[in-house]
């Protein structure tokens, strides 16, 4: 991926997309929580928007009606830390790496999808010298995706 880097207001990127997420969440009675600190980062705004959109689309798609999705964005130790968690079916621990492979889909998944969202998200994080990882949601069910990106390249 070619990174066309500039200084990006990351909180503004999130704010730009919130309305679209709220519509999707409201339609299915999903409780959507957004908590973000004002933070600027050196990166490609188009790619960073794609990264956030992929992760939020997944969270909203796999969370059942009446569930919860949260996005938290903060700065720690010179890194932007983005965390998205949901109360969906979760991803088995032995698949946490596999879901980053292109076209991989969990066998028990009945929802439509290309199997490209997480691989693209990982590639975007990597080309910004960052990382992405999956774990179990701290809520006891669901998935947590954590992205760490350096504030400057």
Short mmCIF file of N, CA and C in Angstrom, two decimals, residues 2-144:
data_model
loop_
_atom_site.label_atom_id
_atom_site.label_comp_id
_atom_site.label_asym_id
_atom_site.label_seq_id
_atom_site.Cartn_x
_atom_site.Cartn_y
_atom_site.Cartn_z
N UNK A 2 0.47 2.22 -0.78
CA UNK A 2 1.18 3.50 -0.79
C UNK A 2 0.54 4.41 0.26
N UNK A 3 1.38 4.89 1.17
CA UNK A 3 0.87 5.78 2.21
C UNK A 3 1.11 7.22 1.80
N UNK A 4 0.04 7.97 1.67
CA UNK A 4 0.11 9.38 1.33
C UNK A 4 -0.07 10.15 2.64
N UNK A 5 1.04 10.31 3.37
CA UNK A 5 0.96 10.77 4.76
C UNK A 5 0.79 12.27 4.90
N UNK A 6 -0.03 12.62 5.88
CA UNK A 6 -0.19 14.01 6.31
C UNK A 6 -0.62 13.96 7.78
N UNK A 7 -0.75 15.13 8.39
CA UNK A 7 -1.23 15.15 9.77
C UNK A 7 -2.75 15.00 9.75
N UNK A 8 -3.23 13.99 10.46
CA UNK A 8 -4.66 13.64 10.42
C UNK A 8 -5.27 13.83 11.81
N UNK A 9 -6.38 14.53 11.86
CA UNK A 9 -7.15 14.65 13.10
C UNK A 9 -7.97 13.36 13.23
N UNK A 10 -7.46 12.43 14.03
CA UNK A 10 -8.05 11.09 14.11
C UNK A 10 -9.46 11.14 14.71
N UNK A 11 -9.64 12.00 15.71
CA UNK A 11 -10.96 12.13 16.34
C UNK A 11 -11.98 12.63 15.32
N UNK A 12 -11.54 13.52 14.44
CA UNK A 12 -12.43 14.05 13.40
C UNK A 12 -12.83 12.95 12.40
N UNK A 13 -11.87 12.07 12.07
CA UNK A 13 -12.19 10.93 11.20
C UNK A 13 -13.33 10.12 11.81
N UNK A 14 -13.22 9.85 13.10
CA UNK A 14 -14.25 9.08 13.80
C UNK A 14 -15.58 9.84 13.77
N UNK A 15 -15.53 11.12 14.11
CA UNK A 15 -16.75 11.94 14.14
C UNK A 15 -17.47 11.93 12.79
N UNK A 16 -16.69 11.95 11.71
CA UNK A 16 -17.25 11.95 10.36
C UNK A 16 -18.08 10.70 10.08
N UNK A 17 -17.76 9.60 10.74
CA UNK A 17 -18.42 8.33 10.44
C UNK A 17 -19.50 7.95 11.46
N UNK A 18 -19.56 8.67 12.58
CA UNK A 18 -20.46 8.27 13.67
C UNK A 18 -21.92 8.22 13.23
N UNK A 19 -22.35 9.19 12.43
CA UNK A 19 -23.76 9.24 12.04
C UNK A 19 -24.18 7.97 11.30
N UNK A 20 -23.33 7.52 10.40
CA UNK A 20 -23.60 6.29 9.63
C UNK A 20 -23.71 5.09 10.58
N UNK A 21 -22.80 5.01 11.56
CA UNK A 21 -22.83 3.90 12.53
C UNK A 21 -24.08 3.96 13.39
N UNK A 22 -24.46 5.18 13.80
CA UNK A 22 -25.64 5.34 14.64
C UNK A 22 -26.89 4.85 13.93
N UNK A 23 -26.99 5.15 12.63
CA UNK A 23 -28.15 4.68 11.85
C UNK A 23 -28.21 3.16 11.87
N UNK A 24 -27.06 2.51 11.61
CA UNK A 24 -27.02 1.04 11.60
C UNK A 24 -27.35 0.48 12.99
N UNK A 25 -26.79 1.10 14.02
CA UNK A 25 -27.00 0.63 15.39
C UNK A 25 -28.46 0.81 15.81
N UNK A 26 -29.01 1.99 15.53
CA UNK A 26 -30.39 2.27 15.93
C UNK A 26 -31.37 1.31 15.26
N UNK A 27 -31.10 0.98 14.00
CA UNK A 27 -32.00 0.09 13.26
C UNK A 27 -32.10 -1.28 13.92
N UNK A 28 -31.07 -1.65 14.69
CA UNK A 28 -31.05 -2.98 15.32
C UNK A 28 -30.94 -2.90 16.84
N UNK A 29 -31.29 -1.73 17.40
CA UNK A 29 -31.28 -1.53 18.86
C UNK A 29 -29.94 -1.89 19.49
N UNK A 30 -28.86 -1.60 18.78
CA UNK A 30 -27.52 -1.83 19.33
C UNK A 30 -27.09 -0.58 20.09
N UNK A 31 -26.61 -0.78 21.30
CA UNK A 31 -26.11 0.32 22.12
C UNK A 31 -24.70 0.64 21.66
N UNK A 32 -24.53 1.83 21.06
CA UNK A 32 -23.23 2.22 20.51
C UNK A 32 -22.58 3.25 21.42
N UNK A 33 -21.40 2.93 21.92
CA UNK A 33 -20.67 3.86 22.79
C UNK A 33 -19.39 4.32 22.11
N UNK A 34 -19.21 5.63 22.02
CA UNK A 34 -18.01 6.20 21.40
C UNK A 34 -17.32 7.08 22.43
N UNK A 35 -16.07 6.76 22.74
CA UNK A 35 -15.28 7.60 23.65
C UNK A 35 -13.95 7.86 22.97
N UNK A 36 -13.62 9.13 22.76
CA UNK A 36 -12.38 9.41 22.05
C UNK A 36 -11.74 10.69 22.57
N UNK A 37 -10.43 10.66 22.60
CA UNK A 37 -9.67 11.85 22.95
C UNK A 37 -9.31 12.57 21.66
N UNK A 38 -9.17 13.91 21.72
CA UNK A 38 -8.65 14.60 20.54
C UNK A 38 -7.21 14.16 20.31
N UNK A 39 -6.92 13.70 19.11
CA UNK A 39 -5.56 13.24 18.83
C UNK A 39 -5.27 13.39 17.34
N UNK A 40 -4.06 13.87 17.05
CA UNK A 40 -3.61 13.94 15.66
C UNK A 40 -2.52 12.91 15.46
N UNK A 41 -2.47 12.38 14.25
CA UNK A 41 -1.53 11.32 13.91
C UNK A 41 -1.01 11.58 12.51
N UNK A 42 0.23 11.22 12.24
CA UNK A 42 0.76 11.32 10.88
C UNK A 42 0.42 10.03 10.17
N UNK A 43 -0.36 10.15 9.10
CA UNK A 43 -0.77 8.96 8.36
C UNK A 43 -1.59 9.32 7.15
N UNK A 44 -2.10 8.31 6.48
CA UNK A 44 -2.90 8.49 5.28
C UNK A 44 -4.38 8.53 5.69
N UNK A 45 -5.04 9.68 5.54
CA UNK A 45 -6.42 9.79 6.02
C UNK A 45 -7.37 8.80 5.36
N UNK A 46 -7.18 8.54 4.07
CA UNK A 46 -8.07 7.60 3.36
C UNK A 46 -7.91 6.19 3.91
N UNK A 47 -6.66 5.78 4.12
CA UNK A 47 -6.40 4.43 4.64
C UNK A 47 -6.86 4.30 6.09
N UNK A 48 -6.62 5.34 6.89
CA UNK A 48 -7.02 5.28 8.29
C UNK A 48 -8.54 5.22 8.42
N UNK A 49 -9.23 5.95 7.55
CA UNK A 49 -10.70 5.90 7.53
C UNK A 49 -11.16 4.48 7.19
N UNK A 50 -10.50 3.86 6.21
CA UNK A 50 -10.82 2.49 5.80
C UNK A 50 -10.60 1.50 6.94
N UNK A 51 -9.51 1.71 7.68
CA UNK A 51 -9.20 0.86 8.83
C UNK A 51 -10.33 0.91 9.87
N UNK A 52 -10.72 2.12 10.26
CA UNK A 52 -11.77 2.28 11.26
C UNK A 52 -13.09 1.71 10.74
N UNK A 53 -13.42 2.03 9.48
CA UNK A 53 -14.69 1.58 8.89
C UNK A 53 -14.77 0.06 8.86
N UNK A 54 -13.69 -0.60 8.46
CA UNK A 54 -13.69 -2.07 8.40
C UNK A 54 -13.98 -2.67 9.77
N UNK A 55 -13.32 -2.15 10.79
CA UNK A 55 -13.47 -2.71 12.14
C UNK A 55 -14.87 -2.44 12.71
N UNK A 56 -15.37 -1.23 12.49
CA UNK A 56 -16.70 -0.90 13.01
C UNK A 56 -17.78 -1.65 12.24
N UNK A 57 -17.61 -1.79 10.93
CA UNK A 57 -18.59 -2.53 10.13
C UNK A 57 -18.68 -3.97 10.63
N UNK A 58 -17.52 -4.59 10.90
CA UNK A 58 -17.51 -5.95 11.44
C UNK A 58 -18.26 -6.02 12.77
N UNK A 59 -17.92 -5.09 13.66
CA UNK A 59 -18.52 -5.10 15.00
C UNK A 59 -20.04 -4.97 14.90
N UNK A 60 -20.50 -4.05 14.06
CA UNK A 60 -21.94 -3.84 13.93
C UNK A 60 -22.62 -5.01 13.22
N UNK A 61 -21.92 -5.62 12.25
CA UNK A 61 -22.50 -6.73 11.50
C UNK A 61 -22.70 -7.96 12.38
N UNK A 62 -21.71 -8.26 13.23
CA UNK A 62 -21.75 -9.51 13.99
C UNK A 62 -22.42 -9.40 15.36
N UNK A 63 -22.72 -8.18 15.78
CA UNK A 63 -23.40 -8.00 17.06
C UNK A 63 -24.90 -8.22 16.87
N UNK A 64 -25.50 -9.06 17.71
CA UNK A 64 -26.94 -9.32 17.55
C UNK A 64 -27.78 -8.10 17.94
N UNK A 65 -29.03 -8.10 17.49
CA UNK A 65 -29.96 -7.03 17.86
C UNK A 65 -29.98 -6.90 19.38
N UNK A 66 -29.94 -5.65 19.85
CA UNK A 66 -29.97 -5.40 21.29
C UNK A 66 -28.61 -5.53 21.95
N UNK A 67 -27.56 -5.78 21.16
CA UNK A 67 -26.21 -5.93 21.72
C UNK A 67 -25.52 -4.59 21.93
N UNK A 68 -24.21 -4.66 22.16
CA UNK A 68 -23.43 -3.44 22.42
C UNK A 68 -22.16 -3.43 21.58
N UNK A 69 -21.82 -2.24 21.08
CA UNK A 69 -20.56 -2.02 20.38
C UNK A 69 -19.94 -0.76 20.98
N UNK A 70 -18.64 -0.81 21.26
CA UNK A 70 -17.99 0.40 21.76
C UNK A 70 -16.68 0.65 21.03
N UNK A 71 -16.41 1.93 20.85
CA UNK A 71 -15.14 2.38 20.25
C UNK A 71 -14.49 3.30 21.27
N UNK A 72 -13.23 3.03 21.56
CA UNK A 72 -12.48 3.86 22.50
C UNK A 72 -11.17 4.24 21.84
N UNK A 73 -10.84 5.51 21.89
CA UNK A 73 -9.61 6.00 21.25
C UNK A 73 -8.88 6.91 22.24
N UNK A 74 -7.62 6.59 22.50
CA UNK A 74 -6.83 7.37 23.46
C UNK A 74 -5.36 7.33 23.06
N UNK A 75 -4.56 8.12 23.75
CA UNK A 75 -3.12 8.14 23.51
C UNK A 75 -2.41 7.58 24.73
N UNK A 76 -1.46 6.68 24.49
CA UNK A 76 -0.66 6.12 25.58
C UNK A 76 0.75 5.85 25.07
N UNK A 77 1.76 6.34 25.78
CA UNK A 77 3.17 6.09 25.44
C UNK A 77 3.50 6.40 23.98
N UNK A 78 3.03 7.55 23.51
CA UNK A 78 3.36 7.97 22.15
C UNK A 78 2.65 7.19 21.06
N UNK A 79 1.66 6.41 21.46
CA UNK A 79 0.89 5.61 20.50
C UNK A 79 -0.58 5.99 20.57
N UNK A 80 -1.23 5.96 19.41
CA UNK A 80 -2.68 6.05 19.39
C UNK A 80 -3.21 4.64 19.62
N UNK A 81 -4.08 4.50 20.60
CA UNK A 81 -4.66 3.19 20.92
C UNK A 81 -6.15 3.24 20.59
N UNK A 82 -6.55 2.44 19.61
CA UNK A 82 -7.94 2.34 19.21
C UNK A 82 -8.46 0.97 19.62
N UNK A 83 -9.56 0.94 20.32
CA UNK A 83 -10.13 -0.33 20.76
C UNK A 83 -11.61 -0.37 20.39
N UNK A 84 -12.00 -1.43 19.70
CA UNK A 84 -13.39 -1.63 19.32
C UNK A 84 -13.82 -2.98 19.89
N UNK A 85 -14.87 -2.98 20.69
CA UNK A 85 -15.35 -4.24 21.26
C UNK A 85 -16.84 -4.39 21.01
N UNK A 86 -17.29 -5.65 20.98
CA UNK A 86 -18.69 -5.92 20.70
C UNK A 86 -19.17 -7.09 21.54
N UNK A 87 -20.48 -7.31 21.49
CA UNK A 87 -21.08 -8.44 22.20
C UNK A 87 -21.61 -9.47 21.21
N UNK A 88 -20.88 -9.63 20.10
CA UNK A 88 -21.25 -10.63 19.11
C UNK A 88 -20.84 -12.02 19.56
N UNK A 89 -20.83 -12.99 18.62
CA UNK A 89 -20.53 -14.38 18.98
C UNK A 89 -19.08 -14.60 19.39
N UNK A 90 -18.22 -13.64 19.08
CA UNK A 90 -16.80 -13.80 19.42
C UNK A 90 -16.07 -14.64 18.39
N UNK A 91 -14.76 -14.68 18.52
CA UNK A 91 -13.89 -15.46 17.64
C UNK A 91 -13.11 -16.41 18.54
N UNK A 92 -13.14 -17.71 18.25
CA UNK A 92 -12.39 -18.65 19.09
C UNK A 92 -10.91 -18.29 19.12
N UNK A 93 -10.29 -18.46 20.28
CA UNK A 93 -8.89 -18.05 20.45
C UNK A 93 -7.97 -18.69 19.41
N UNK A 94 -8.25 -19.92 19.02
CA UNK A 94 -7.37 -20.58 18.04
C UNK A 94 -7.55 -20.04 16.62
N UNK A 95 -8.46 -19.06 16.44
CA UNK A 95 -8.66 -18.44 15.12
C UNK A 95 -8.21 -16.98 15.09
N UNK A 96 -7.69 -16.48 16.21
CA UNK A 96 -7.34 -15.06 16.27
C UNK A 96 -6.33 -14.65 15.21
N UNK A 97 -5.44 -15.54 14.78
CA UNK A 97 -4.50 -15.23 13.70
C UNK A 97 -5.14 -15.50 12.34
N UNK A 98 -5.87 -16.61 12.24
CA UNK A 98 -6.43 -17.03 10.95
C UNK A 98 -7.34 -15.97 10.33
N UNK A 99 -8.07 -15.23 11.16
CA UNK A 99 -9.02 -14.25 10.61
C UNK A 99 -8.31 -13.10 9.89
N UNK A 100 -6.99 -13.01 10.05
CA UNK A 100 -6.25 -11.97 9.32
C UNK A 100 -5.78 -12.47 7.95
N UNK A 101 -6.05 -13.72 7.61
CA UNK A 101 -5.69 -14.25 6.29
C UNK A 101 -6.78 -13.85 5.30
N UNK A 102 -6.36 -13.51 4.08
CA UNK A 102 -7.32 -13.09 3.06
C UNK A 102 -8.36 -14.17 2.79
N UNK A 103 -9.59 -13.76 2.70
CA UNK A 103 -10.75 -14.60 2.38
C UNK A 103 -11.11 -15.61 3.47
N UNK A 104 -10.39 -15.61 4.60
CA UNK A 104 -10.74 -16.55 5.67
C UNK A 104 -12.04 -16.11 6.32
N UNK A 105 -12.95 -17.05 6.51
CA UNK A 105 -14.19 -16.77 7.23
C UNK A 105 -14.42 -17.89 8.22
N UNK A 106 -14.92 -17.55 9.38
CA UNK A 106 -15.22 -18.59 10.36
C UNK A 106 -16.28 -19.52 9.78
N UNK A 107 -16.07 -20.82 9.87
CA UNK A 107 -17.01 -21.77 9.25
C UNK A 107 -18.45 -21.60 9.73
N UNK A 108 -18.61 -21.20 11.00
CA UNK A 108 -19.97 -21.09 11.55
C UNK A 108 -20.66 -19.78 11.20
N UNK A 109 -19.99 -18.95 10.37
CA UNK A 109 -20.56 -17.64 10.02
C UNK A 109 -21.61 -17.78 8.93
N UNK A 110 -22.80 -17.26 9.21
CA UNK A 110 -23.85 -17.29 8.20
C UNK A 110 -24.01 -15.92 7.54
N UNK A 111 -23.42 -14.89 8.14
CA UNK A 111 -23.56 -13.54 7.59
C UNK A 111 -22.66 -13.36 6.38
N UNK A 112 -23.09 -12.49 5.47
CA UNK A 112 -22.30 -12.26 4.26
C UNK A 112 -21.06 -11.43 4.59
N UNK A 113 -20.03 -11.63 3.81
CA UNK A 113 -18.79 -10.88 3.98
C UNK A 113 -17.76 -11.43 3.03
N UNK A 114 -16.73 -10.63 2.76
CA UNK A 114 -15.71 -11.04 1.78
C UNK A 114 -14.53 -11.76 2.42
N UNK A 115 -14.38 -11.62 3.74
CA UNK A 115 -13.19 -12.16 4.37
C UNK A 115 -11.96 -11.30 4.10
N UNK A 116 -12.19 -10.04 3.73
CA UNK A 116 -11.07 -9.14 3.43
C UNK A 116 -10.92 -8.00 4.43
N UNK A 117 -11.94 -7.74 5.23
CA UNK A 117 -11.91 -6.59 6.14
C UNK A 117 -10.75 -6.59 7.10
N UNK A 118 -10.54 -7.70 7.82
CA UNK A 118 -9.44 -7.75 8.79
C UNK A 118 -8.06 -7.80 8.13
N UNK A 119 -7.87 -8.57 7.03
CA UNK A 119 -6.56 -8.51 6.36
C UNK A 119 -6.22 -7.10 5.88
N UNK A 120 -7.21 -6.38 5.34
CA UNK A 120 -6.97 -5.01 4.89
C UNK A 120 -6.63 -4.12 6.09
N UNK A 121 -7.38 -4.30 7.18
CA UNK A 121 -7.12 -3.50 8.39
C UNK A 121 -5.70 -3.74 8.89
N UNK A 122 -5.26 -5.01 8.90
CA UNK A 122 -3.90 -5.31 9.36
C UNK A 122 -2.86 -4.68 8.43
N UNK A 123 -3.07 -4.76 7.14
CA UNK A 123 -2.13 -4.17 6.18
C UNK A 123 -2.02 -2.66 6.39
N UNK A 124 -3.15 -2.01 6.62
CA UNK A 124 -3.15 -0.56 6.86
C UNK A 124 -2.40 -0.24 8.15
N UNK A 125 -2.65 -1.00 9.21
CA UNK A 125 -1.93 -0.78 10.47
C UNK A 125 -0.43 -0.96 10.27
N UNK A 126 -0.04 -2.03 9.56
CA UNK A 126 1.38 -2.31 9.35
C UNK A 126 2.07 -1.23 8.52
N UNK A 127 1.40 -0.73 7.49
CA UNK A 127 2.06 0.29 6.67
C UNK A 127 2.12 1.63 7.39
N UNK A 128 1.46 1.74 8.54
CA UNK A 128 1.61 2.91 9.43
C UNK A 128 2.51 2.55 10.62
N UNK A 129 3.27 1.46 10.50
CA UNK A 129 4.20 0.99 11.54
C UNK A 129 3.48 0.66 12.84
N UNK A 130 2.24 0.22 12.71
CA UNK A 130 1.44 -0.13 13.88
C UNK A 130 1.10 -1.61 13.91
N UNK A 131 0.21 -1.97 14.81
CA UNK A 131 -0.18 -3.37 14.96
C UNK A 131 -1.67 -3.46 15.26
N UNK A 132 -2.20 -4.65 15.06
CA UNK A 132 -3.61 -4.91 15.34
C UNK A 132 -3.70 -6.30 15.96
N UNK A 133 -4.52 -6.43 16.98
CA UNK A 133 -4.67 -7.75 17.60
C UNK A 133 -6.10 -7.95 18.07
N UNK A 134 -6.45 -9.22 18.16
CA UNK A 134 -7.80 -9.61 18.56
C UNK A 134 -7.72 -10.32 19.90
N UNK A 135 -8.71 -10.10 20.73
CA UNK A 135 -8.82 -10.84 21.98
C UNK A 135 -10.31 -10.98 22.31
N UNK A 136 -10.59 -11.67 23.40
CA UNK A 136 -11.98 -11.78 23.84
C UNK A 136 -12.40 -10.44 24.43
N UNK A 137 -13.63 -10.06 24.19
CA UNK A 137 -14.14 -8.82 24.76
C UNK A 137 -14.13 -8.91 26.28
N UNK A 138 -13.74 -7.82 26.96
CA UNK A 138 -13.75 -7.84 28.42
C UNK A 138 -15.16 -8.00 28.99
N UNK A 139 -16.18 -7.87 28.15
CA UNK A 139 -17.57 -8.00 28.62
C UNK A 139 -17.97 -9.46 28.84
N UNK A 140 -17.07 -10.38 28.53
CA UNK A 140 -17.38 -11.79 28.76
C UNK A 140 -17.86 -12.50 27.51
N UNK A 141 -18.39 -11.75 26.56
CA UNK A 141 -18.73 -12.35 25.27
C UNK A 141 -18.40 -11.34 24.19
N UNK A 142 -18.13 -11.84 22.99
CA UNK A 142 -17.82 -10.93 21.90
C UNK A 142 -16.33 -10.83 21.64
N UNK A 143 -15.99 -9.85 20.82
CA UNK A 143 -14.62 -9.68 20.33
C UNK A 143 -14.12 -8.28 20.66
N UNK A 144 -12.82 -8.21 20.95
CA UNK A 144 -12.16 -6.91 21.12
C UNK A 144 -11.04 -6.84 20.10
#
